[in-house]
Amino acid sequence: MKKTIGIFSASIAAFALLGAVSCGGKNGASSDGAKSAAVEKVSITNVSYDPTRELYAAYNKLFAAHWKEKTGQDVEITQSHGGSGKQALEVANGLEADVVTLALEYDVNAVQNAGLIEKGWVGEFPLDSSPYTSTIVFLVRKGNPKQIFDWDDLIRPGVGVITPNPKTSGGACWNYLAAWAFAERKFGGDEEKIREFVKQIYANVLVLDSGARGATNSFVQNKQGDVLLAWENEAFLSIADYPDDYEIVTPSLSILAQPSVAVVDEVVDRRKTREVAEEYLNYLYSEEAQRVAGKNFYRPSNKAVLAEFSDVFDLNINLVTIADFGGWDAAHKKHFDNGALFDQIYEKK
């Protein structure tokens, strides 16, 4: 069923990011997690993607208190944000990260393929190392003046679409695949018609920003376009900040977006930060952290905590998964590799 959801929410308080990376001396907790008199402070860097800024600003404060209580040690967490694919490339090329919290499994695999993460990382943490999920929705201007309710409304003449670039943004890959899945069902798997449908959507795209937050800024702050293809959490944040200006449209079909987290083995072994890095990701699954995720409009992976947010999220949304595309390796090869379908479909303006 097509439906439009207007969400009114209090603005989220932003937490200051904690500290900078320590450049010298010993850096790590004692092996048993007890207080270490020799090491009073530890620092780690989390390289993440664009829309997690508010989430990790809040989580870092929670984790710092948890780590202090557990070990007696202070922890400083430095954040880096950008388009997920671009962030993965930066880490592969030398940007030092103790952990990565990226938009999709494929981007973490890119860091693994650079020799920085050991094989098997997907099984290191619960639920394929995906502590929270999201989906793709439409953000439209208040009153929905262009009457945009589903994917086929995006191909109409005169509808300006804002979405980031799937060559650099993980969220953009989810956007594209959700549109493809809708067209696949609409046209019964006729790939020629599917390609033409998706091509028509991208013909209406006004600008391809490098990351999801940049696309949000283009739509919300720069007033470009009529509809933003958005991470659900990004759309909710925009509603929280501008409740009188925007509303959320849930399309008839979307995709289960599963961000992935991993310890960067080469870095933590060299910096001796493995214990704190592993706990940083493991604690994301705690009830306290799951509620932080929900309050920042990510869907908690803990079903009991997710149920607490049933008045926020549409839990009956019809979702495909990356498995419907044969997994990320197959999906990326077909759609996003150089010369693959996206390059064939999208015509630069």
PDB file of C-alpha atoms in Angstrom, residues 9-158:
ATOM      1  CA  SER A   9       9.896  14.667  16.416  1.00  0.00           C
ATOM      2  CA  ALA A  10      11.980  16.642  18.843  1.00  0.00           C
ATOM      3  CA  SER A  11      15.391  17.671  17.571  1.00  0.00           C
ATOM      4  CA  ILE A  12      18.203  15.401  18.564  1.00  0.00           C
ATOM      5  CA  ALA A  13      20.849  16.898  20.779  1.00  0.00           C
ATOM      6  CA  ALA A  14      24.273  16.610  19.229  1.00  0.00           C
ATOM      7  CA  PHE A  15      27.092  15.341  21.375  1.00  0.00           C
ATOM      8  CA  ALA A  16      30.599  16.675  20.930  1.00  0.00           C
ATOM      9  CA  LEU A  17      33.023  14.213  19.452  1.00  0.00           C
ATOM     10  CA  LEU A  18      35.642  13.029  21.867  1.00  0.00           C
ATOM     11  CA  GLY A  19      39.263  13.944  21.469  1.00  0.00           C
ATOM     12  CA  ALA A  20      41.862  13.169  18.851  1.00  0.00           C
ATOM     13  CA  VAL A  21      44.019  10.155  18.205  1.00  0.00           C
ATOM     14  CA  SER A  22      46.998   9.796  20.548  1.00  0.00           C
ATOM     15  CA  CYS A  23      50.210   9.815  18.529  1.00  0.00           C
ATOM     16  CA  GLY A  24      52.683   8.207  20.895  1.00  0.00           C
ATOM     17  CA  GLY A  25      53.320   6.005  23.880  1.00  0.00           C
ATOM     18  CA  LYS A  26      51.577   2.787  24.865  1.00  0.00           C
ATOM     19  CA  ASN A  27      47.996   2.585  23.723  1.00  0.00           C
ATOM     20  CA  GLY A  28      45.754  -0.242  24.945  1.00  0.00           C
ATOM     21  CA  ALA A  29      43.989  -1.841  27.859  1.00  0.00           C
ATOM     22  CA  SER A  30      45.449  -4.567  30.027  1.00  0.00           C
ATOM     23  CA  SER A  31      44.822  -8.084  28.737  1.00  0.00           C
ATOM     24  CA  ASP A  32      42.173  -8.902  31.348  1.00  0.00           C
ATOM     25  CA  GLY A  33      40.310  -5.599  30.963  1.00  0.00           C
ATOM     26  CA  ALA A  34      41.207  -4.468  34.486  1.00  0.00           C
ATOM     27  CA  LYS A  35      42.354  -0.974  35.303  1.00  0.00           C
ATOM     28  CA  SER A  36      45.889  -0.306  34.066  1.00  0.00           C
ATOM     29  CA  ALA A  37      47.934   2.147  36.057  1.00  0.00           C
ATOM     30  CA  ALA A  38      50.465   2.394  33.232  1.00  0.00           C
ATOM     31  CA  VAL A  39      47.892   3.294  30.592  1.00  0.00           C
ATOM     32  CA  GLU A  40      45.332   5.847  31.714  1.00  0.00           C
ATOM     33  CA  LYS A  41      43.888   6.581  28.275  1.00  0.00           C
ATOM     34  CA  VAL A  42      43.318   4.751  25.009  1.00  0.00           C
ATOM     35  CA  SER A  43      42.289   6.199  21.646  1.00  0.00           C
ATOM     36  CA  ILE A  44      40.614   4.648  18.636  1.00  0.00           C
ATOM     37  CA  THR A  45      39.352   5.888  15.295  1.00  0.00           C
ATOM     38  CA  ASN A  46      36.023   4.896  13.780  1.00  0.00           C
ATOM     39  CA  VAL A  47      35.829   5.460  10.021  1.00  0.00           C
ATOM     40  CA  SER A  48      32.170   5.563   9.144  1.00  0.00           C
ATOM     41  CA  TYR A  49      29.809   6.805   6.450  1.00  0.00           C
ATOM     42  CA  ASP A  50      27.928  10.077   6.142  1.00  0.00           C
ATOM     43  CA  PRO A  51      24.598   9.635   7.961  1.00  0.00           C
ATOM     44  CA  THR A  52      26.028   8.106  11.161  1.00  0.00           C
ATOM     45  CA  ARG A  53      27.392  11.375  12.551  1.00  0.00           C
ATOM     46  CA  GLU A  54      24.621  11.881  15.110  1.00  0.00           C
ATOM     47  CA  LEU A  55      24.421   8.186  15.974  1.00  0.00           C
ATOM     48  CA  TYR A  56      28.097   7.885  16.864  1.00  0.00           C
ATOM     49  CA  ALA A  57      28.268  11.240  18.600  1.00  0.00           C
ATOM     50  CA  ALA A  58      25.701   9.808  21.031  1.00  0.00           C
ATOM     51  CA  TYR A  59      27.094   6.266  21.113  1.00  0.00           C
ATOM     52  CA  ASN A  60      30.668   7.387  21.744  1.00  0.00           C
ATOM     53  CA  LYS A  61      29.580   9.123  24.931  1.00  0.00           C
ATOM     54  CA  LEU A  62      27.730   5.979  26.062  1.00  0.00           C
ATOM     55  CA  PHE A  63      30.658   3.731  25.213  1.00  0.00           C
ATOM     56  CA  ALA A  64      33.195   5.962  26.967  1.00  0.00           C
ATOM     57  CA  ALA A  65      31.205   5.627  30.199  1.00  0.00           C
ATOM     58  CA  HIS A  66      30.896   1.851  29.701  1.00  0.00           C
ATOM     59  CA  TRP A  67      34.629   1.414  29.048  1.00  0.00           C
ATOM     60  CA  LYS A  68      35.559   3.599  32.012  1.00  0.00           C
ATOM     61  CA  GLU A  69      33.350   1.530  34.309  1.00  0.00           C
ATOM     62  CA  LYS A  70      34.692  -1.740  32.912  1.00  0.00           C
ATOM     63  CA  THR A  71      38.422  -0.933  32.867  1.00  0.00           C
ATOM     64  CA  GLY A  72      38.962   2.319  34.755  1.00  0.00           C
ATOM     65  CA  GLN A  73      40.444   3.686  31.550  1.00  0.00           C
ATOM     66  CA  ASP A  74      39.425   6.764  29.571  1.00  0.00           C
ATOM     67  CA  VAL A  75      38.807   6.286  25.859  1.00  0.00           C
ATOM     68  CA  GLU A  76      38.885   8.878  23.108  1.00  0.00           C
ATOM     69  CA  ILE A  77      37.055   8.126  19.854  1.00  0.00           C
ATOM     70  CA  THR A  78      37.831  10.052  16.709  1.00  0.00           C
ATOM     71  CA  GLN A  79      35.241   9.952  13.932  1.00  0.00           C
ATOM     72  CA  SER A  80      35.688  10.165  10.171  1.00  0.00           C
ATOM     73  CA  HIS A  81      32.661  10.472   7.886  1.00  0.00           C
ATOM     74  CA  GLY A  82      32.098  10.512   4.129  1.00  0.00           C
ATOM     75  CA  GLY A  83      30.599   8.473   1.331  1.00  0.00           C
ATOM     76  CA  SER A  84      30.936   4.810   2.311  1.00  0.00           C
ATOM     77  CA  GLY A  85      32.727   3.662  -0.837  1.00  0.00           C
ATOM     78  CA  LYS A  86      35.074   6.619  -0.641  1.00  0.00           C
ATOM     79  CA  GLN A  87      35.764   5.917   3.046  1.00  0.00           C
ATOM     80  CA  ALA A  88      36.610   2.293   2.283  1.00  0.00           C
ATOM     81  CA  LEU A  89      39.047   3.449  -0.381  1.00  0.00           C
ATOM     82  CA  GLU A  90      40.632   5.928   2.025  1.00  0.00           C
ATOM     83  CA  VAL A  91      41.201   3.209   4.639  1.00  0.00           C
ATOM     84  CA  ALA A  92      42.581   0.838   2.006  1.00  0.00           C
ATOM     85  CA  ASN A  93      44.965   3.615   0.959  1.00  0.00           C
ATOM     86  CA  GLY A  94      46.242   4.378   4.452  1.00  0.00           C
ATOM     87  CA  LEU A  95      43.636   6.283   6.480  1.00  0.00           C
ATOM     88  CA  GLU A  96      44.156   4.697   9.897  1.00  0.00           C
ATOM     89  CA  ALA A  97      41.028   3.137  11.371  1.00  0.00           C
ATOM     90  CA  ASP A  98      40.711   0.821  14.346  1.00  0.00           C
ATOM     91  CA  VAL A  99      37.153   0.023  13.301  1.00  0.00           C
ATOM     92  CA  VAL A 100      35.053   0.662  10.222  1.00  0.00           C
ATOM     93  CA  THR A 101      31.277   1.099  10.390  1.00  0.00           C
ATOM     94  CA  LEU A 102      30.307   1.326   6.736  1.00  0.00           C
ATOM     95  CA  ALA A 103      27.082   1.341   4.757  1.00  0.00           C
ATOM     96  CA  LEU A 104      27.344  -2.112   3.269  1.00  0.00           C
ATOM     97  CA  GLU A 105      29.265  -5.372   3.342  1.00  0.00           C
ATOM     98  CA  TYR A 106      30.932  -4.768  -0.010  1.00  0.00           C
ATOM     99  CA  ASP A 107      32.759  -1.697   1.297  1.00  0.00           C
ATOM    100  CA  VAL A 108      34.159  -3.609   4.273  1.00  0.00           C
ATOM    101  CA  ASN A 109      35.259  -6.334   1.863  1.00  0.00           C
ATOM    102  CA  ALA A 110      37.210  -3.699  -0.041  1.00  0.00           C
ATOM    103  CA  VAL A 111      39.208  -3.016   3.137  1.00  0.00           C
ATOM    104  CA  GLN A 112      39.654  -6.760   3.622  1.00  0.00           C
ATOM    105  CA  ASN A 113      40.904  -7.100   0.050  1.00  0.00           C
ATOM    106  CA  ALA A 114      43.556  -4.480   0.838  1.00  0.00           C
ATOM    107  CA  GLY A 115      44.933  -6.876   3.438  1.00  0.00           C
ATOM    108  CA  LEU A 116      43.780  -4.911   6.488  1.00  0.00           C
ATOM    109  CA  ILE A 117      40.907  -7.090   7.717  1.00  0.00           C
ATOM    110  CA  GLU A 118      41.083 -10.851   8.174  1.00  0.00           C
ATOM    111  CA  LYS A 119      38.680 -13.116   6.294  1.00  0.00           C
ATOM    112  CA  GLY A 120      35.597 -14.149   8.209  1.00  0.00           C
ATOM    113  CA  TRP A 121      34.850 -10.696   9.618  1.00  0.00           C
ATOM    114  CA  VAL A 122      31.137 -11.053   8.758  1.00  0.00           C
ATOM    115  CA  GLY A 123      30.818 -13.736  11.427  1.00  0.00           C
ATOM    116  CA  GLU A 124      32.768 -11.903  14.113  1.00  0.00           C
ATOM    117  CA  PHE A 125      29.721 -10.101  15.514  1.00  0.00           C
ATOM    118  CA  PRO A 126      26.044 -11.128  15.614  1.00  0.00           C
ATOM    119  CA  LEU A 127      23.666 -10.872  12.660  1.00  0.00           C
ATOM    120  CA  ASP A 128      26.408 -10.814  10.032  1.00  0.00           C
ATOM    121  CA  SER A 129      28.109  -7.939  11.873  1.00  0.00           C
ATOM    122  CA  SER A 130      25.137  -5.655  11.253  1.00  0.00           C
ATOM    123  CA  PRO A 131      24.060  -4.192  14.624  1.00  0.00           C
ATOM    124  CA  TYR A 132      21.313  -1.970  13.182  1.00  0.00           C
ATOM    125  CA  THR A 133      19.467  -1.681   9.884  1.00  0.00           C
ATOM    126  CA  SER A 134      17.663   0.916   7.844  1.00  0.00           C
ATOM    127  CA  THR A 135      15.736   1.177   4.604  1.00  0.00           C
ATOM    128  CA  ILE A 136      15.190   3.633   1.762  1.00  0.00           C
ATOM    129  CA  VAL A 137      12.310   6.115   1.794  1.00  0.00           C
ATOM    130  CA  PHE A 138      11.358   9.309  -0.028  1.00  0.00           C
ATOM    131  CA  LEU A 139      11.624  12.720   1.602  1.00  0.00           C
ATOM    132  CA  VAL A 140       9.298  15.240  -0.035  1.00  0.00           C
ATOM    133  CA  ARG A 141       8.283  18.800   0.683  1.00  0.00           C
ATOM    134  CA  LYS A 142       5.366  19.402   3.032  1.00  0.00           C
ATOM    135  CA  GLY A 143       2.043  18.634   1.412  1.00  0.00           C
ATOM    136  CA  ASN A 144       3.787  16.512  -1.242  1.00  0.00           C
ATOM    137  CA  PRO A 145       3.070  19.065  -4.009  1.00  0.00           C
ATOM    138  CA  LYS A 146       4.312  16.756  -6.788  1.00  0.00           C
ATOM    139  CA  GLN A 147       2.187  13.861  -5.455  1.00  0.00           C
ATOM    140  CA  ILE A 148       5.102  11.437  -5.228  1.00  0.00           C
ATOM    141  CA  PHE A 149       3.986   8.142  -3.688  1.00  0.00           C
ATOM    142  CA  ASP A 150       5.999   5.391  -5.338  1.00  0.00           C
ATOM    143  CA  TRP A 151       8.961   4.658  -7.595  1.00  0.00           C
ATOM    144  CA  ASP A 152       6.981   5.066 -10.810  1.00  0.00           C
ATOM    145  CA  ASP A 153       6.220   8.671  -9.831  1.00  0.00           C
ATOM    146  CA  LEU A 154       9.950   9.429 -10.087  1.00  0.00           C
ATOM    147  CA  ILE A 155       9.994   9.014 -13.870  1.00  0.00           C
ATOM    148  CA  ARG A 156       7.356  11.678 -14.529  1.00  0.00           C
ATOM    149  CA  PRO A 157       8.549  14.738 -16.474  1.00  0.00           C
ATOM    150  CA  GLY A 158       9.307  17.665 -14.211  1.00  0.00           C
TER     151      GLY A 158
END
